[in-house]
């Protein structure tokens, strides 16, 4: 975990009484400090329902079973929905409203099948529970620069010290590193949306099951984070 690396740096630097040291968390090498506030989203498990809302693609063609309205709306808001073992991902909005949802824009969501077990993020990459986050990459309406007057790159990693050491449901320990692998129409500025994978039940249960203490509960509470540099591209011409 990165905390262990930072501890060693402290012992060999601040531990020797060097000026400028403090008890605060040491940032990762070359990390850009940013403040973020976090929400969570999930893969929604939908119930097939004969009188429910059909899953349609951008052309209006039915591509999956009809789903209970509450599950359809929850999936439309989250962007990923699993029904009868098949996973569907947000493809865009089109046509007339299909359902009466509390979030108006969700009513016109259209879907595409996902080849990935937990759904598809931006640029067709697979979503990874507890790793993938939706970030404002400057791609959506209402985007607001939040990193040195700009935005992170797709695939850039974010280290959150408050997440380092969190015990996940499978017993593994998180190292605090997340990847900007998705976007969301309502995720703008320094908000991040942490993907938790499949969590059944209402959103209240999702909040209860969330293992990360740094996640905001309606108060937009900000935490320290560090945007890590993108890996340098390997120049094949210099190989060998």
PDB file of C-alpha atoms in Angstrom:
ATOM      1  CA  UNK A   1       0.000   0.000   0.000  1.00  0.00           C
ATOM      2  CA  UNK A   2       1.123   3.530  -0.631  1.00  0.00           C
ATOM      3  CA  UNK A   3       0.954   4.367   3.072  1.00  0.00           C
ATOM      4  CA  UNK A   4       3.845   1.995   3.673  1.00  0.00           C
ATOM      5  CA  UNK A   5       5.915   3.793   1.046  1.00  0.00           C
ATOM      6  CA  UNK A   6       5.081   7.149   2.590  1.00  0.00           C
ATOM      7  CA  UNK A   7       6.036   5.867   6.057  1.00  0.00           C
ATOM      8  CA  UNK A   8       9.488   4.933   4.782  1.00  0.00           C
ATOM      9  CA  UNK A   9       9.869   8.380   3.240  1.00  0.00           C
ATOM     10  CA  UNK A  10       8.940   9.901   6.563  1.00  0.00           C
ATOM     11  CA  UNK A  11      11.489   7.818   8.440  1.00  0.00           C
ATOM     12  CA  UNK A  12      14.304   8.733   6.075  1.00  0.00           C
ATOM     13  CA  UNK A  13      13.270  12.377   5.664  1.00  0.00           C
ATOM     14  CA  UNK A  14      11.089  13.952   8.314  1.00  0.00           C
ATOM     15  CA  UNK A  15      12.346  11.464  10.879  1.00  0.00           C
ATOM     16  CA  UNK A  16      15.763  13.093  10.626  1.00  0.00           C
ATOM     17  CA  UNK A  17      14.370  16.478  11.601  1.00  0.00           C
ATOM     18  CA  UNK A  18      14.448  18.053   8.156  1.00  0.00           C
ATOM     19  CA  UNK A  19      12.752  21.427   7.841  1.00  0.00           C
ATOM     20  CA  UNK A  20       9.271  21.619   6.359  1.00  0.00           C
ATOM     21  CA  UNK A  21       8.133  18.200   7.563  1.00  0.00           C
ATOM     22  CA  UNK A  22       4.807  17.713   9.238  1.00  0.00           C
ATOM     23  CA  UNK A  23       2.558  14.955  10.503  1.00  0.00           C
ATOM     24  CA  UNK A  24       0.285  15.318   7.469  1.00  0.00           C
ATOM     25  CA  UNK A  25       0.088  12.668   4.750  1.00  0.00           C
ATOM     26  CA  UNK A  26       2.979  12.881   2.313  1.00  0.00           C
ATOM     27  CA  UNK A  27       1.728  13.219  -1.280  1.00  0.00           C
ATOM     28  CA  UNK A  28       2.728  10.600  -3.861  1.00  0.00           C
ATOM     29  CA  UNK A  29       5.730  11.529  -6.012  1.00  0.00           C
ATOM     30  CA  UNK A  30       4.654  14.048  -8.665  1.00  0.00           C
ATOM     31  CA  UNK A  31       1.035  13.836  -7.498  1.00  0.00           C
ATOM     32  CA  UNK A  32      -1.085  16.934  -8.064  1.00  0.00           C
ATOM     33  CA  UNK A  33      -3.021  17.759  -4.868  1.00  0.00           C
ATOM     34  CA  UNK A  34      -6.757  18.256  -5.377  1.00  0.00           C
ATOM     35  CA  UNK A  35      -9.804  18.335  -3.147  1.00  0.00           C
ATOM     36  CA  UNK A  36     -12.688  16.048  -4.142  1.00  0.00           C
ATOM     37  CA  UNK A  37     -16.072  15.052  -2.809  1.00  0.00           C
ATOM     38  CA  UNK A  38     -17.479  11.627  -3.522  1.00  0.00           C
ATOM     39  CA  UNK A  39     -20.736   9.851  -4.190  1.00  0.00           C
ATOM     40  CA  UNK A  40     -21.304   6.208  -5.138  1.00  0.00           C
ATOM     41  CA  UNK A  41     -23.048   4.321  -7.923  1.00  0.00           C
ATOM     42  CA  UNK A  42     -23.613   0.652  -8.675  1.00  0.00           C
ATOM     43  CA  UNK A  43     -24.654  -2.085 -11.073  1.00  0.00           C
ATOM     44  CA  UNK A  44     -28.430  -2.328 -10.552  1.00  0.00           C
ATOM     45  CA  UNK A  45     -29.992  -5.803 -10.519  1.00  0.00           C
ATOM     46  CA  UNK A  46     -33.322  -5.458 -12.320  1.00  0.00           C
ATOM     47  CA  UNK A  47     -36.383  -7.687 -12.033  1.00  0.00           C
ATOM     48  CA  UNK A  48     -38.072  -8.863 -15.221  1.00  0.00           C
ATOM     49  CA  UNK A  49     -41.703  -7.768 -15.265  1.00  0.00           C
ATOM     50  CA  UNK A  50     -44.232  -8.469 -18.004  1.00  0.00           C
ATOM     51  CA  UNK A  51     -45.867  -5.079 -17.554  1.00  0.00           C
ATOM     52  CA  UNK A  52     -42.594  -3.276 -16.941  1.00  0.00           C
ATOM     53  CA  UNK A  53     -40.482  -0.909 -19.029  1.00  0.00           C
ATOM     54  CA  UNK A  54     -38.746  -2.392 -22.082  1.00  0.00           C
ATOM     55  CA  UNK A  55     -35.027  -2.004 -22.734  1.00  0.00           C
ATOM     56  CA  UNK A  56     -34.555  -0.206 -26.055  1.00  0.00           C
ATOM     57  CA  UNK A  57     -31.483   0.761 -28.055  1.00  0.00           C
ATOM     58  CA  UNK A  58     -30.871   4.163 -29.628  1.00  0.00           C
ATOM     59  CA  UNK A  59     -33.027   3.157 -32.608  1.00  0.00           C
ATOM     60  CA  UNK A  60     -35.965   2.260 -30.369  1.00  0.00           C
ATOM     61  CA  UNK A  61     -35.577  -1.477 -30.911  1.00  0.00           C
ATOM     62  CA  UNK A  62     -36.253  -3.729 -27.917  1.00  0.00           C
ATOM     63  CA  UNK A  63     -33.025  -5.506 -26.945  1.00  0.00           C
ATOM     64  CA  UNK A  64     -33.966  -7.047 -23.613  1.00  0.00           C
ATOM     65  CA  UNK A  65     -36.817  -7.966 -21.304  1.00  0.00           C
ATOM     66  CA  UNK A  66     -39.200  -5.498 -19.734  1.00  0.00           C
ATOM     67  CA  UNK A  67     -38.039  -4.416 -16.287  1.00  0.00           C
ATOM     68  CA  UNK A  68     -39.892  -3.291 -13.160  1.00  0.00           C
ATOM     69  CA  UNK A  69     -40.204   0.494 -13.369  1.00  0.00           C
ATOM     70  CA  UNK A  70     -38.334   1.233 -10.129  1.00  0.00           C
ATOM     71  CA  UNK A  71     -35.411  -0.960 -11.237  1.00  0.00           C
ATOM     72  CA  UNK A  72     -35.422   0.512 -14.748  1.00  0.00           C
ATOM     73  CA  UNK A  73     -35.246   4.054 -13.338  1.00  0.00           C
ATOM     74  CA  UNK A  74     -32.506   3.115 -10.859  1.00  0.00           C
ATOM     75  CA  UNK A  75     -30.492   1.493 -13.643  1.00  0.00           C
ATOM     76  CA  UNK A  76     -31.004   4.472 -15.938  1.00  0.00           C
ATOM     77  CA  UNK A  77     -29.668   6.811 -13.257  1.00  0.00           C
ATOM     78  CA  UNK A  78     -26.700   4.534 -12.455  1.00  0.00           C
ATOM     79  CA  UNK A  79     -25.946   3.757 -16.095  1.00  0.00           C
ATOM     80  CA  UNK A  80     -25.685  -0.019 -15.693  1.00  0.00           C
ATOM     81  CA  UNK A  81     -28.414  -2.626 -15.314  1.00  0.00           C
ATOM     82  CA  UNK A  82     -28.324  -6.417 -15.041  1.00  0.00           C
ATOM     83  CA  UNK A  83     -31.421  -8.440 -15.933  1.00  0.00           C
ATOM     84  CA  UNK A  84     -31.629 -12.241 -16.086  1.00  0.00           C
ATOM     85  CA  UNK A  85     -27.841 -12.469 -16.093  1.00  0.00           C
ATOM     86  CA  UNK A  86     -27.355 -10.028 -18.979  1.00  0.00           C
ATOM     87  CA  UNK A  87     -25.748  -6.623 -18.452  1.00  0.00           C
ATOM     88  CA  UNK A  88     -26.871  -3.456 -20.230  1.00  0.00           C
ATOM     89  CA  UNK A  89     -25.134  -0.086 -20.261  1.00  0.00           C
ATOM     90  CA  UNK A  90     -26.293   3.469 -20.886  1.00  0.00           C
ATOM     91  CA  UNK A  91     -26.062   4.231 -24.614  1.00  0.00           C
ATOM     92  CA  UNK A  92     -27.538   7.736 -24.632  1.00  0.00           C
ATOM     93  CA  UNK A  93     -30.929   9.423 -24.564  1.00  0.00           C
ATOM     94  CA  UNK A  94     -33.378   9.336 -27.432  1.00  0.00           C
ATOM     95  CA  UNK A  95     -37.060   9.428 -28.295  1.00  0.00           C
ATOM     96  CA  UNK A  96     -39.942   9.882 -25.907  1.00  0.00           C
ATOM     97  CA  UNK A  97     -39.901   9.227 -22.176  1.00  0.00           C
ATOM     98  CA  UNK A  98     -40.397   5.554 -21.334  1.00  0.00           C
ATOM     99  CA  UNK A  99     -40.987   5.731 -17.595  1.00  0.00           C
ATOM    100  CA  UNK A 100     -41.948   8.129 -14.831  1.00  0.00           C
ATOM    101  CA  UNK A 101     -38.643   8.497 -12.953  1.00  0.00           C
ATOM    102  CA  UNK A 102     -37.717  10.911 -10.169  1.00  0.00           C
ATOM    103  CA  UNK A 103     -34.721  11.998 -12.281  1.00  0.00           C
ATOM    104  CA  UNK A 104     -36.298  13.461 -15.416  1.00  0.00           C
ATOM    105  CA  UNK A 105     -33.425  12.930 -17.900  1.00  0.00           C
ATOM    106  CA  UNK A 106     -33.365   9.213 -17.002  1.00  0.00           C
ATOM    107  CA  UNK A 107     -36.798   8.717 -18.551  1.00  0.00           C
ATOM    108  CA  UNK A 108     -35.356   8.814 -22.088  1.00  0.00           C
ATOM    109  CA  UNK A 109     -32.344   6.553 -21.501  1.00  0.00           C
ATOM    110  CA  UNK A 110     -31.524   3.973 -24.162  1.00  0.00           C
ATOM    111  CA  UNK A 111     -29.324   0.925 -23.717  1.00  0.00           C
ATOM    112  CA  UNK A 112     -26.698  -1.280 -25.326  1.00  0.00           C
ATOM    113  CA  UNK A 113     -25.615  -4.796 -24.298  1.00  0.00           C
ATOM    114  CA  UNK A 114     -22.349  -4.854 -22.365  1.00  0.00           C
ATOM    115  CA  UNK A 115     -19.725  -7.579 -22.877  1.00  0.00           C
ATOM    116  CA  UNK A 116     -18.330  -6.898 -19.408  1.00  0.00           C
ATOM    117  CA  UNK A 117     -19.645  -8.529 -16.208  1.00  0.00           C
ATOM    118  CA  UNK A 118     -20.066  -5.246 -14.319  1.00  0.00           C
ATOM    119  CA  UNK A 119     -20.903  -2.947 -17.200  1.00  0.00           C
ATOM    120  CA  UNK A 120     -19.083  -0.625 -19.550  1.00  0.00           C
ATOM    121  CA  UNK A 121     -17.569   2.731 -18.678  1.00  0.00           C
ATOM    122  CA  UNK A 122     -16.330   5.510 -20.935  1.00  0.00           C
ATOM    123  CA  UNK A 123     -14.567   4.510 -24.152  1.00  0.00           C
ATOM    124  CA  UNK A 124     -15.956   0.962 -23.878  1.00  0.00           C
ATOM    125  CA  UNK A 125     -13.669  -0.015 -20.999  1.00  0.00           C
ATOM    126  CA  UNK A 126     -14.871  -2.508 -18.338  1.00  0.00           C
ATOM    127  CA  UNK A 127     -16.010  -1.056 -15.018  1.00  0.00           C
ATOM    128  CA  UNK A 128     -14.128  -2.422 -11.996  1.00  0.00           C
ATOM    129  CA  UNK A 129     -15.860  -2.424  -8.589  1.00  0.00           C
ATOM    130  CA  UNK A 130     -14.116  -0.258  -5.973  1.00  0.00           C
ATOM    131  CA  UNK A 131     -11.593   0.962  -8.595  1.00  0.00           C
ATOM    132  CA  UNK A 132     -13.473   2.731 -11.371  1.00  0.00           C
ATOM    133  CA  UNK A 133     -14.691   6.249 -10.698  1.00  0.00           C
ATOM    134  CA  UNK A 134     -16.679   8.662 -12.815  1.00  0.00           C
ATOM    135  CA  UNK A 135     -14.806  11.966 -13.135  1.00  0.00           C
ATOM    136  CA  UNK A 136     -15.447  15.255 -14.873  1.00  0.00           C
ATOM    137  CA  UNK A 137     -13.176  14.937 -17.902  1.00  0.00           C
ATOM    138  CA  UNK A 138     -14.616  18.006 -19.603  1.00  0.00           C
ATOM    139  CA  UNK A 139     -16.889  15.932 -21.826  1.00  0.00           C
ATOM    140  CA  UNK A 140     -20.355  16.768 -20.458  1.00  0.00           C
ATOM    141  CA  UNK A 141     -22.548  19.832 -20.337  1.00  0.00           C
ATOM    142  CA  UNK A 142     -21.831  21.810 -17.203  1.00  0.00           C
ATOM    143  CA  UNK A 143     -18.248  20.555 -16.934  1.00  0.00           C
ATOM    144  CA  UNK A 144     -16.157  22.676 -14.585  1.00  0.00           C
ATOM    145  CA  UNK A 145     -12.318  22.632 -14.562  1.00  0.00           C
ATOM    146  CA  UNK A 146     -10.994  21.246 -11.282  1.00  0.00           C
ATOM    147  CA  UNK A 147      -7.348  20.281 -11.822  1.00  0.00           C
ATOM    148  CA  UNK A 148      -4.968  23.226 -12.309  1.00  0.00           C
ATOM    149  CA  UNK A 149      -7.579  24.977 -14.424  1.00  0.00           C
ATOM    150  CA  UNK A 150      -8.267  21.877 -16.492  1.00  0.00           C
ATOM    151  CA  UNK A 151      -9.320  18.253 -16.298  1.00  0.00           C
ATOM    152  CA  UNK A 152      -7.729  14.850 -15.720  1.00  0.00           C
ATOM    153  CA  UNK A 153      -7.197  12.534 -18.659  1.00  0.00           C
ATOM    154  CA  UNK A 154      -9.286   9.447 -19.282  1.00  0.00           C
ATOM    155  CA  UNK A 155      -7.610   6.582 -17.434  1.00  0.00           C
ATOM    156  CA  UNK A 156      -5.680   8.841 -15.057  1.00  0.00           C
ATOM    157  CA  UNK A 157      -5.370   7.577 -11.496  1.00  0.00           C
ATOM    158  CA  UNK A 158      -6.397   9.345  -8.316  1.00  0.00           C
ATOM    159  CA  UNK A 159      -4.914   8.487  -4.931  1.00  0.00           C
ATOM    160  CA  UNK A 160      -7.148   9.168  -1.923  1.00  0.00           C
ATOM    161  CA  UNK A 161      -5.306   8.728   1.396  1.00  0.00           C
ATOM    162  CA  UNK A 162      -8.612   8.333   3.273  1.00  0.00           C
ATOM    163  CA  UNK A 163      -9.343   5.200   1.205  1.00  0.00           C
ATOM    164  CA  UNK A 164      -5.934   3.610   1.762  1.00  0.00           C
ATOM    165  CA  UNK A 165      -6.358   0.679   4.143  1.00  0.00           C
ATOM    166  CA  UNK A 166     -10.129   0.301   3.676  1.00  0.00           C
ATOM    167  CA  UNK A 167     -11.204  -3.332   4.031  1.00  0.00           C
ATOM    168  CA  UNK A 168     -13.388  -4.373   1.093  1.00  0.00           C
ATOM    169  CA  UNK A 169     -16.267  -6.895   1.258  1.00  0.00           C
ATOM    170  CA  UNK A 170     -14.022  -9.740   0.037  1.00  0.00           C
ATOM    171  CA  UNK A 171     -11.517  -9.068   2.824  1.00  0.00           C
ATOM    172  CA  UNK A 172      -8.883  -7.456   0.614  1.00  0.00           C
ATOM    173  CA  UNK A 173      -7.388  -4.101   1.561  1.00  0.00           C
ATOM    174  CA  UNK A 174      -7.663  -1.102  -0.745  1.00  0.00           C
ATOM    175  CA  UNK A 175      -4.528   0.872  -1.595  1.00  0.00           C
ATOM    176  CA  UNK A 176      -6.365   4.154  -2.129  1.00  0.00           C
ATOM    177  CA  UNK A 177      -5.902   4.249  -5.906  1.00  0.00           C
ATOM    178  CA  UNK A 178      -8.859   4.774  -8.265  1.00  0.00           C
ATOM    179  CA  UNK A 179      -9.068   5.269 -12.024  1.00  0.00           C
ATOM    180  CA  UNK A 180     -11.053   7.910 -13.929  1.00  0.00           C
ATOM    181  CA  UNK A 181     -12.743   5.319 -16.135  1.00  0.00           C
ATOM    182  CA  UNK A 182     -16.230   6.747 -16.535  1.00  0.00           C
ATOM    183  CA  UNK A 183     -18.197   9.976 -16.758  1.00  0.00           C
ATOM    184  CA  UNK A 184     -21.690  11.050 -15.735  1.00  0.00           C
ATOM    185  CA  UNK A 185     -23.980  13.847 -16.790  1.00  0.00           C
ATOM    186  CA  UNK A 186     -24.400  14.942 -13.176  1.00  0.00           C
ATOM    187  CA  UNK A 187     -20.730  14.441 -12.216  1.00  0.00           C
ATOM    188  CA  UNK A 188     -19.081  17.825 -12.689  1.00  0.00           C
ATOM    189  CA  UNK A 189     -16.248  19.780 -11.140  1.00  0.00           C
ATOM    190  CA  UNK A 190     -14.407  18.080  -8.305  1.00  0.00           C
ATOM    191  CA  UNK A 191     -17.102  15.486  -7.658  1.00  0.00           C
ATOM    192  CA  UNK A 192     -16.174  11.836  -8.215  1.00  0.00           C
ATOM    193  CA  UNK A 193     -18.601   8.914  -8.338  1.00  0.00           C
ATOM    194  CA  UNK A 194     -17.192   5.632  -6.994  1.00  0.00           C
ATOM    195  CA  UNK A 195     -18.402   2.421  -8.664  1.00  0.00           C
ATOM    196  CA  UNK A 196     -19.280  -0.261  -6.089  1.00  0.00           C
ATOM    197  CA  UNK A 197     -20.328  -3.064  -8.441  1.00  0.00           C
ATOM    198  CA  UNK A 198     -23.569  -4.978  -7.850  1.00  0.00           C
ATOM    199  CA  UNK A 199     -25.467  -3.954  -4.716  1.00  0.00           C
ATOM    200  CA  UNK A 200     -29.107  -5.107  -4.433  1.00  0.00           C
ATOM    201  CA  UNK A 201     -31.940  -3.120  -2.920  1.00  0.00           C
ATOM    202  CA  UNK A 202     -32.694   0.592  -2.631  1.00  0.00           C
ATOM    203  CA  UNK A 203     -30.099   3.363  -2.575  1.00  0.00           C
ATOM    204  CA  UNK A 204     -30.286   3.462   1.218  1.00  0.00           C
ATOM    205  CA  UNK A 205     -28.808  -0.042   1.259  1.00  0.00           C
ATOM    206  CA  UNK A 206     -26.131   0.977  -1.236  1.00  0.00           C
ATOM    207  CA  UNK A 207     -25.051   3.709   1.155  1.00  0.00           C
ATOM    208  CA  UNK A 208     -24.988   1.219   4.037  1.00  0.00           C
ATOM    209  CA  UNK A 209     -22.904  -1.284   2.036  1.00  0.00           C
ATOM    210  CA  UNK A 210     -20.402   1.347   0.891  1.00  0.00           C
ATOM    211  CA  UNK A 211     -17.047   0.586   2.611  1.00  0.00           C
ATOM    212  CA  UNK A 212     -15.452   4.001   2.043  1.00  0.00           C
ATOM    213  CA  UNK A 213     -15.768   6.471   4.914  1.00  0.00           C
ATOM    214  CA  UNK A 214     -14.682   9.417   2.752  1.00  0.00           C
ATOM    215  CA  UNK A 215     -17.903   9.290   0.689  1.00  0.00           C
ATOM    216  CA  UNK A 216     -20.144  12.308   1.211  1.00  0.00           C
ATOM    217  CA  UNK A 217     -23.632  11.782   2.610  1.00  0.00           C
ATOM    218  CA  UNK A 218     -25.370  14.790   1.117  1.00  0.00           C
ATOM    219  CA  UNK A 219     -22.995  17.347   2.631  1.00  0.00           C
ATOM    220  CA  UNK A 220     -20.463  17.591  -0.234  1.00  0.00           C
ATOM    221  CA  UNK A 221     -17.699  16.967   2.303  1.00  0.00           C
ATOM    222  CA  UNK A 222     -14.342  17.294   0.562  1.00  0.00           C
ATOM    223  CA  UNK A 223     -11.275  15.114   1.118  1.00  0.00           C
ATOM    224  CA  UNK A 224      -7.668  15.403   0.036  1.00  0.00           C
ATOM    225  CA  UNK A 225      -6.635  13.485  -3.068  1.00  0.00           C
ATOM    226  CA  UNK A 226      -3.675  13.391  -5.445  1.00  0.00           C
ATOM    227  CA  UNK A 227      -3.935  13.069  -9.203  1.00  0.00           C
ATOM    228  CA  UNK A 228      -1.117  10.792 -10.322  1.00  0.00           C
ATOM    229  CA  UNK A 229       0.777  11.459 -13.566  1.00  0.00           C
ATOM    230  CA  UNK A 230      -0.117   9.435 -16.636  1.00  0.00           C
ATOM    231  CA  UNK A 231       2.475   6.771 -17.494  1.00  0.00           C
ATOM    232  CA  UNK A 232       4.877   7.893 -20.176  1.00  0.00           C
ATOM    233  CA  UNK A 233       4.245   6.353 -23.574  1.00  0.00           C
ATOM    234  CA  UNK A 234       6.839   3.797 -24.613  1.00  0.00           C
ATOM    235  CA  UNK A 235       8.594   4.785 -27.834  1.00  0.00           C
ATOM    236  CA  UNK A 236       8.974   1.610 -29.826  1.00  0.00           C
ATOM    237  CA  UNK A 237      11.654   3.171 -31.985  1.00  0.00           C
ATOM    238  CA  UNK A 238      13.967   3.368 -28.979  1.00  0.00           C
ATOM    239  CA  UNK A 239      13.440  -0.242 -27.929  1.00  0.00           C
ATOM    240  CA  UNK A 240      16.396  -2.584 -27.950  1.00  0.00           C
TER     241      UNK A 240
END
